[in-house]
Every structure is written in C-alpha cells, then in structure tokens.
C-alpha cells in the first residue's frame, strides 16, 4: 500500500505516469486519491500552448543569417512550463501540509464529528473546533470556540484548548463551553482536569466548574447524564441574562433588542431549541416582560 511518508517520490512518479499497473491500483485505493486526482484535473486545465523548441531555434538561426550584423543570441522561453510545474508543486504542498481539520456550526445547528481515534465530538450551535489530524496519535488536542460535548476514547492525554482555559482527560465524557468571558466545564463520566488562569480543578462525574468574567469561579454537583442541549433544550443555572439571550440568538438566528432590559440580572431556567415561539414565551414570561417578534422574523423587541 502507498505510504506517502516513506516514499517521497511516489507522487512525482504518479504525476509523470511512471507507476506500474499494480502500484496504480493500490494508489487508487488510498483515501486521499480523490483529492490528488482533483488537483491534477485542475492542473491539466491550465492553458499552456505547446512550444516547438526546434522550430524556434530554426527561426532564430534564419534571422541571424539574414541579419548577420546583429549579434542575436537565441532565447527560449521556458517559463510557462516552470510556472505550471511550480503551480502543481505549490498546490500539492498546500494540500499535504495543511493538516488541520476544522468544523463550524451555524444558527440552531448541531454537528457530530468522529475524531481520528474514534472519540466523538458534538458541536452546539455557533461553535467552531479544529485539530491536527496528522499528529493526532501524539497530540490529542482540540481547539474550541463555543460549546461541545466530548466522548473520549481512552489513550494519551486529550485536551480541549480554549481562550479561557484548557480541559484535559485520558478517557471520559464531558462538556465544555467557552465564549468571550464565559468558561464552563462539566464532567459526566470519568475525571477531567480544568485549568483556567490560576485555577486548577479536577472534576469527577456529576461535578461542574464555571468562571464568568472576573467573578470568582464556582463548582456544583448535578445528576444529568448528558448536556440538555443534546436533546434540543438549553438550560441555565444562575447565569447573567445576556448569556441566555445570546443562546436564543445562536439557536434561532435572531437579534434581541436589549436596550430596555437589565441583562445582568441572574437567570435560571430552560427553553427548547426547536420551537422559537415556545422559547421566547418561556424566557420572557419568566422575566415578566412583554415582547414582539417583528415581521422580519429576525428581531425581538420588548414592549413597554
């Protein structure tokens, strides 16, 4: 089987059509063959005119004989061929050395990703995660912006890196949420190590850690077996209201006019992620506020 790490000239031989039938058959079964083939198809589409070198030399010699008084040396323009070859090399280089896999979710979307070792990552709405697939065996690290639930296979240390802190485990199930000045880690199985600023905390199943802005961090216990958002329900436990509104906006692609609302008040409650009418009624009735969803279906305003 083709191994691009051991045979550095294999791609060159393939490009030049030098593979044996057996080698070509094996190469076509390689998981990256489709991508390589697309790159070559794009390279073949380059508009390069065939250059007749012998004809060019004869033309130059003819002109030199006709105008012997001019000391003209033949110049053969080979740059189109070098440019084409360089383009192919650059394209292959970008493809081969860009080893990061990135995943992004949109409004109200969830995405399940199977990681290289069989671990599972489920992204919540408006979240982004990436990892280095080529070095995964020695560096199981996922960069996260947003929220994700992880089911990690046992093995080397597995780390979720965020702007607010890191969560590391060997094999377990846990949830991480990180955005702006909000950082939360919740352990559902096994043990996780949480590092955020000066805090170093070990969580076991049924334990949670949270740090909001510059307030003191907090820990709590719970009985749930998985995050509620996996089942399309957003849940909040004593968080400032503006985080609740942001979750509503992320789930339903709306904008909430908050100029007449104190968004620093503390909120505890839930709302569904698959019914905007019920979600808005649930949150605003809890707050004792009247609201209106404008005809554009994208803006929520509070009525006085």
Short mmCIF file of C-alpha atoms in Angstrom, two decimals:
data_model
loop_
_atom_site.label_atom_id
_atom_site.label_comp_id
_atom_site.label_asym_id
_atom_site.label_seq_id
_atom_site.Cartn_x
_atom_site.Cartn_y
_atom_site.Cartn_z
CA UNK A 1 0.00 0.00 0.00
CA UNK A 2 1.15 3.51 -0.83
CA UNK A 3 2.71 5.32 2.12
CA UNK A 4 3.37 8.99 1.35
CA UNK A 5 5.52 9.34 4.46
CA UNK A 6 8.00 6.69 3.31
CA UNK A 7 8.07 7.23 -0.44
CA UNK A 8 8.70 10.92 -1.08
CA UNK A 9 8.87 10.47 -4.88
CA UNK A 10 5.68 8.42 -5.21
CA UNK A 11 3.51 11.42 -6.14
CA UNK A 12 6.11 12.56 -8.67
CA UNK A 13 6.10 9.14 -10.32
CA UNK A 14 2.29 9.19 -10.42
CA UNK A 15 2.22 12.68 -11.98
CA UNK A 16 4.70 11.52 -14.64
CA UNK A 17 2.70 8.34 -15.35
CA UNK A 18 5.52 6.06 -14.15
CA UNK A 19 3.51 3.80 -11.80
CA UNK A 20 3.09 0.14 -12.67
CA UNK A 21 -0.49 -1.17 -13.05
CA UNK A 22 -0.23 -2.80 -9.62
CA UNK A 23 1.07 0.39 -7.98
CA UNK A 24 -1.63 2.48 -9.66
CA UNK A 25 -4.35 0.11 -8.45
CA UNK A 26 -3.06 0.34 -4.89
CA UNK A 27 -2.74 4.12 -5.11
CA UNK A 28 -6.35 4.48 -6.31
CA UNK A 29 -7.50 2.78 -3.11
CA UNK A 30 -5.67 5.37 -0.99
CA UNK A 31 -8.14 7.62 0.98
CA UNK A 32 -6.54 10.80 -0.42
CA UNK A 33 -6.51 9.64 -4.07
CA UNK A 34 -9.72 11.52 -4.93
CA UNK A 35 -8.22 14.79 -3.67
CA UNK A 36 -4.96 14.26 -5.58
CA UNK A 37 -6.90 13.47 -8.73
CA UNK A 38 -8.92 16.69 -8.44
CA UNK A 39 -5.72 18.68 -8.07
CA UNK A 40 -4.27 17.11 -11.20
CA UNK A 41 -7.51 17.76 -13.08
CA UNK A 42 -7.20 21.43 -12.18
CA UNK A 43 -3.57 21.46 -13.26
CA UNK A 44 -4.47 19.85 -16.60
CA UNK A 45 -6.89 22.70 -17.20
CA UNK A 46 -4.07 25.24 -17.25
CA UNK A 47 -3.91 26.91 -20.65
CA UNK A 48 -0.37 26.14 -21.86
CA UNK A 49 0.45 26.29 -25.55
CA UNK A 50 2.77 23.53 -26.81
CA UNK A 51 6.15 25.08 -27.57
CA UNK A 52 8.12 23.75 -30.58
CA UNK A 53 11.72 24.23 -29.49
CA UNK A 54 13.28 23.02 -32.82
CA UNK A 55 11.12 25.40 -34.82
CA UNK A 56 12.05 28.27 -32.54
CA UNK A 57 15.76 27.52 -32.92
CA UNK A 58 15.48 27.35 -36.72
CA UNK A 59 13.65 30.66 -36.75
CA UNK A 60 16.35 32.29 -34.65
CA UNK A 61 19.13 30.87 -36.87
CA UNK A 62 17.32 32.09 -40.01
CA UNK A 63 17.01 35.60 -38.63
CA UNK A 64 20.67 35.58 -37.58
CA UNK A 65 21.78 34.57 -41.09
CA UNK A 66 19.56 37.22 -42.66
CA UNK A 67 20.73 39.94 -40.31
CA UNK A 68 24.30 38.85 -39.65
CA UNK A 69 25.21 42.30 -38.49
CA UNK A 70 23.15 41.73 -35.34
CA UNK A 71 24.71 39.60 -32.64
CA UNK A 72 21.47 37.98 -31.54
CA UNK A 73 21.50 35.00 -29.21
CA UNK A 74 18.56 32.62 -29.22
CA UNK A 75 16.34 32.85 -26.15
CA UNK A 76 13.93 30.01 -25.46
CA UNK A 77 11.09 30.97 -23.14
CA UNK A 78 10.61 28.02 -20.86
CA UNK A 79 8.95 29.98 -18.04
CA UNK A 80 5.41 28.79 -18.86
CA UNK A 81 6.49 25.21 -18.18
CA UNK A 82 8.32 26.09 -14.97
CA UNK A 83 5.32 28.16 -13.85
CA UNK A 84 2.97 25.25 -14.43
CA UNK A 85 5.26 22.85 -12.59
CA UNK A 86 5.65 25.31 -9.71
CA UNK A 87 1.88 25.74 -9.51
CA UNK A 88 1.38 21.98 -9.19
CA UNK A 89 4.08 21.75 -6.51
CA UNK A 90 2.54 24.64 -4.55
CA UNK A 91 -0.95 23.16 -4.77
CA UNK A 92 0.26 19.76 -3.58
CA UNK A 93 2.31 21.41 -0.85
CA UNK A 94 -0.68 23.33 0.48
CA UNK A 95 -2.79 20.19 0.42
CA UNK A 96 -0.26 17.92 2.09
CA UNK A 97 0.95 20.28 4.81
CA UNK A 98 -2.42 21.79 5.80
CA UNK A 99 -3.18 19.05 8.30
CA UNK A 100 -5.82 20.85 10.37
CA UNK A 101 -9.43 19.72 10.23
CA UNK A 102 -11.92 22.48 11.10
CA UNK A 103 -15.63 22.22 11.82
CA UNK A 104 -18.18 25.02 12.24
CA UNK A 105 -21.88 25.04 13.11
CA UNK A 106 -24.42 27.68 12.14
CA UNK A 107 -27.51 29.01 13.94
CA UNK A 108 -29.52 26.25 15.61
CA UNK A 109 -27.23 23.54 14.24
CA UNK A 110 -25.57 20.56 15.90
CA UNK A 111 -22.72 18.62 14.33
CA UNK A 112 -21.30 15.24 15.35
CA UNK A 113 -17.64 14.65 14.46
CA UNK A 114 -15.76 11.37 14.83
CA UNK A 115 -12.16 12.14 15.77
CA UNK A 116 -9.19 10.12 14.38
CA UNK A 117 -9.07 7.79 17.41
CA UNK A 118 -12.81 7.10 17.39
CA UNK A 119 -13.61 9.68 20.06
CA UNK A 120 -16.75 11.71 19.43
CA UNK A 121 -17.29 15.47 19.48
CA UNK A 122 -20.74 17.06 19.22
CA UNK A 123 -20.73 20.79 18.49
CA UNK A 124 -23.57 23.02 19.67
CA UNK A 125 -24.87 25.96 17.60
CA UNK A 126 -22.47 28.74 16.50
CA UNK A 127 -19.35 26.84 17.56
CA UNK A 128 -16.02 26.10 15.92
CA UNK A 129 -13.44 23.39 16.57
CA UNK A 130 -10.21 22.27 14.90
CA UNK A 131 -7.46 19.70 15.41
CA UNK A 132 -4.27 18.44 13.77
CA UNK A 133 -5.21 15.09 12.21
CA UNK A 134 -1.64 14.21 11.14
CA UNK A 135 -0.21 14.45 14.67
CA UNK A 136 -3.28 13.16 16.48
CA UNK A 137 -1.54 10.00 17.77
CA UNK A 138 0.92 12.09 19.80
CA UNK A 139 -1.16 15.24 20.36
CA UNK A 140 -4.87 14.75 21.02
CA UNK A 141 -5.77 18.45 21.23
CA UNK A 142 -8.95 20.16 20.02
CA UNK A 143 -9.18 23.95 19.80
CA UNK A 144 -12.70 25.09 20.65
CA UNK A 145 -14.63 28.34 20.39
CA UNK A 146 -18.21 27.79 21.53
CA UNK A 147 -19.67 24.65 23.09
CA UNK A 148 -19.09 20.94 22.53
CA UNK A 149 -19.75 17.61 24.21
CA UNK A 150 -16.95 15.03 24.11
CA UNK A 151 -16.95 11.25 24.43
CA UNK A 152 -13.25 10.44 24.63
CA UNK A 153 -11.67 7.05 23.98
CA UNK A 154 -9.03 6.00 26.50
CA UNK A 155 -5.46 6.74 25.46
CA UNK A 156 -2.96 9.58 25.75
CA UNK A 157 -3.98 12.89 27.28
CA UNK A 158 -6.90 14.52 25.44
CA UNK A 159 -7.07 18.32 25.72
CA UNK A 160 -9.70 20.87 24.76
CA UNK A 161 -7.98 24.23 24.40
CA UNK A 162 -9.96 27.49 24.60
CA UNK A 163 -9.18 31.17 25.09
CA UNK A 164 -10.45 30.88 28.68
CA UNK A 165 -8.64 27.71 29.75
CA UNK A 166 -7.94 24.04 28.99
CA UNK A 167 -9.73 20.83 29.90
CA UNK A 168 -7.65 17.61 29.86
CA UNK A 169 -8.64 13.97 30.28
CA UNK A 170 -7.47 10.44 29.47
CA UNK A 171 -10.87 8.99 28.59
CA UNK A 172 -14.27 10.28 29.69
CA UNK A 173 -17.42 12.21 28.75
CA UNK A 174 -17.61 15.93 29.39
CA UNK A 175 -18.98 19.23 28.09
CA UNK A 176 -17.02 22.45 27.51
CA UNK A 177 -18.43 25.89 26.80
CA UNK A 178 -16.16 28.86 26.11
CA UNK A 179 -17.13 32.25 24.74
CA UNK A 180 -15.77 35.73 25.42
CA UNK A 181 -15.76 35.90 29.25
CA UNK A 182 -17.69 32.68 29.94
CA UNK A 183 -15.99 29.33 30.64
CA UNK A 184 -17.67 26.15 31.85
CA UNK A 185 -16.65 22.50 32.10
CA UNK A 186 -18.96 19.69 33.20
CA UNK A 187 -17.93 16.06 33.74
CA UNK A 188 -20.42 13.26 33.02
CA UNK A 189 -18.08 10.26 33.26
CA UNK A 190 -14.53 9.67 34.50
CA UNK A 191 -12.35 12.60 35.56
CA UNK A 192 -11.32 15.87 33.91
CA UNK A 193 -8.65 18.39 34.79
CA UNK A 194 -9.58 22.05 34.31
CA UNK A 195 -7.04 24.86 34.10
CA UNK A 196 -8.22 28.47 33.87
CA UNK A 197 -5.96 31.31 34.95
CA UNK A 198 -4.82 30.47 38.49
CA UNK A 199 -7.48 27.78 38.92
CA UNK A 200 -6.57 24.09 38.71
CA UNK A 201 -9.55 21.84 39.35
CA UNK A 202 -10.21 18.11 38.99
CA UNK A 203 -13.83 17.21 38.25
CA UNK A 204 -15.36 13.77 38.68
CA UNK A 205 -18.69 12.56 37.27
CA UNK A 206 -21.53 14.83 38.36
CA UNK A 207 -19.30 17.85 39.03
CA UNK A 208 -19.16 21.17 37.21
CA UNK A 209 -16.85 24.19 37.08
CA UNK A 210 -17.65 27.69 35.84
CA UNK A 211 -15.89 31.04 35.57
CA UNK A 212 -17.78 34.13 34.40
CA UNK A 213 -15.87 37.32 33.60
CA UNK A 214 -13.92 38.49 36.65
CA UNK A 215 -16.16 36.89 39.24
CA UNK A 216 -14.92 34.06 41.44
CA UNK A 217 -15.13 30.59 39.93
CA UNK A 218 -17.77 28.19 41.21
CA UNK A 219 -18.29 24.44 41.45
CA UNK A 220 -21.54 22.47 41.72
CA UNK A 221 -22.97 18.98 41.52
CA UNK A 222 -25.72 17.59 39.26
CA UNK A 223 -27.50 14.37 38.30
CA UNK A 224 -27.83 14.65 34.49
CA UNK A 225 -26.24 12.01 32.25
CA UNK A 226 -25.56 14.36 29.31
CA UNK A 227 -25.96 18.05 28.41
CA UNK A 228 -29.60 19.08 27.88
CA UNK A 229 -28.78 20.78 24.55
CA UNK A 230 -28.06 17.35 23.04
CA UNK A 231 -31.84 16.82 23.33
CA UNK A 232 -32.66 20.31 21.99
CA UNK A 233 -33.13 22.05 25.34
CA UNK A 234 -30.96 24.91 26.55
CA UNK A 235 -30.60 25.01 30.34
CA UNK A 236 -29.20 27.77 32.57
CA UNK A 237 -28.23 27.76 36.20
CA UNK A 238 -27.74 31.18 37.78
CA UNK A 239 -26.18 32.97 34.80
CA UNK A 240 -26.43 36.63 33.75
CA UNK A 241 -29.36 37.16 31.39
CA UNK A 242 -27.23 38.30 28.45
CA UNK A 243 -25.84 34.75 28.11
CA UNK A 244 -29.40 33.44 27.86
CA UNK A 245 -30.20 35.97 25.15
CA UNK A 246 -27.04 35.05 23.25
CA UNK A 247 -28.08 31.39 23.29
CA UNK A 248 -31.53 32.35 21.96
CA UNK A 249 -29.84 34.32 19.17
CA UNK A 250 -27.46 31.46 18.34
CA UNK A 251 -30.22 28.86 18.23
CA UNK A 252 -32.76 30.86 16.21
CA UNK A 253 -30.71 33.39 14.21
CA UNK A 254 -32.48 36.37 15.75
CA UNK A 255 -31.44 39.66 17.34
CA UNK A 256 -32.90 40.73 20.70
CA UNK A 257 -33.20 44.45 21.40
CA UNK A 258 -31.99 44.70 24.99
CA UNK A 259 -31.86 48.47 25.48
CA UNK A 260 -34.81 48.37 27.93
CA UNK A 261 -33.62 45.24 29.77
CA UNK A 262 -31.14 44.76 32.60
CA UNK A 263 -29.12 41.91 31.10
CA UNK A 264 -27.00 41.47 34.23
CA UNK A 265 -29.83 40.00 36.29
CA UNK A 266 -29.35 36.33 37.16
CA UNK A 267 -31.48 33.80 35.31
CA UNK A 268 -32.26 30.13 35.95
CA UNK A 269 -34.43 28.19 33.54
CA UNK A 270 -34.71 26.37 30.20
CA UNK A 271 -36.08 26.82 26.70
CA UNK A 272 -36.50 24.49 23.68
CA UNK A 273 -34.11 24.79 20.73
CA UNK A 274 -36.65 23.65 18.13
CA UNK A 275 -39.63 25.98 18.69
CA UNK A 276 -38.98 29.72 18.67
CA UNK A 277 -42.47 30.70 19.85
CA UNK A 278 -42.29 28.47 22.92
CA UNK A 279 -38.69 29.51 23.58
CA UNK A 280 -39.47 33.23 23.58
CA UNK A 281 -42.62 32.82 25.66
CA UNK A 282 -40.76 30.70 28.20
CA UNK A 283 -37.92 33.18 28.73
CA UNK A 284 -39.88 36.42 28.63
CA UNK A 285 -42.77 35.17 30.78
CA UNK A 286 -40.21 34.13 33.39
CA UNK A 287 -38.87 37.68 33.29
CA UNK A 288 -42.37 39.17 33.43
CA UNK A 289 -41.80 41.07 30.17
CA UNK A 290 -43.92 41.57 27.07
CA UNK A 291 -42.17 41.21 23.73
CA UNK A 292 -42.82 41.25 19.99
CA UNK A 293 -41.17 39.30 17.18
CA UNK A 294 -41.16 41.69 14.23
CA UNK A 295 -42.49 40.70 10.81
CA UNK A 296 -38.97 40.08 9.52
CA UNK A 297 -38.85 37.13 11.93
CA UNK A 298 -35.34 38.16 12.99
CA UNK A 299 -35.81 40.90 15.61
CA UNK A 300 -37.30 40.70 19.09
CA UNK A 301 -38.25 43.93 20.86
CA UNK A 302 -39.52 44.44 24.39
CA UNK A 303 -42.85 46.23 24.71
CA UNK A 304 -43.25 48.92 27.37
#
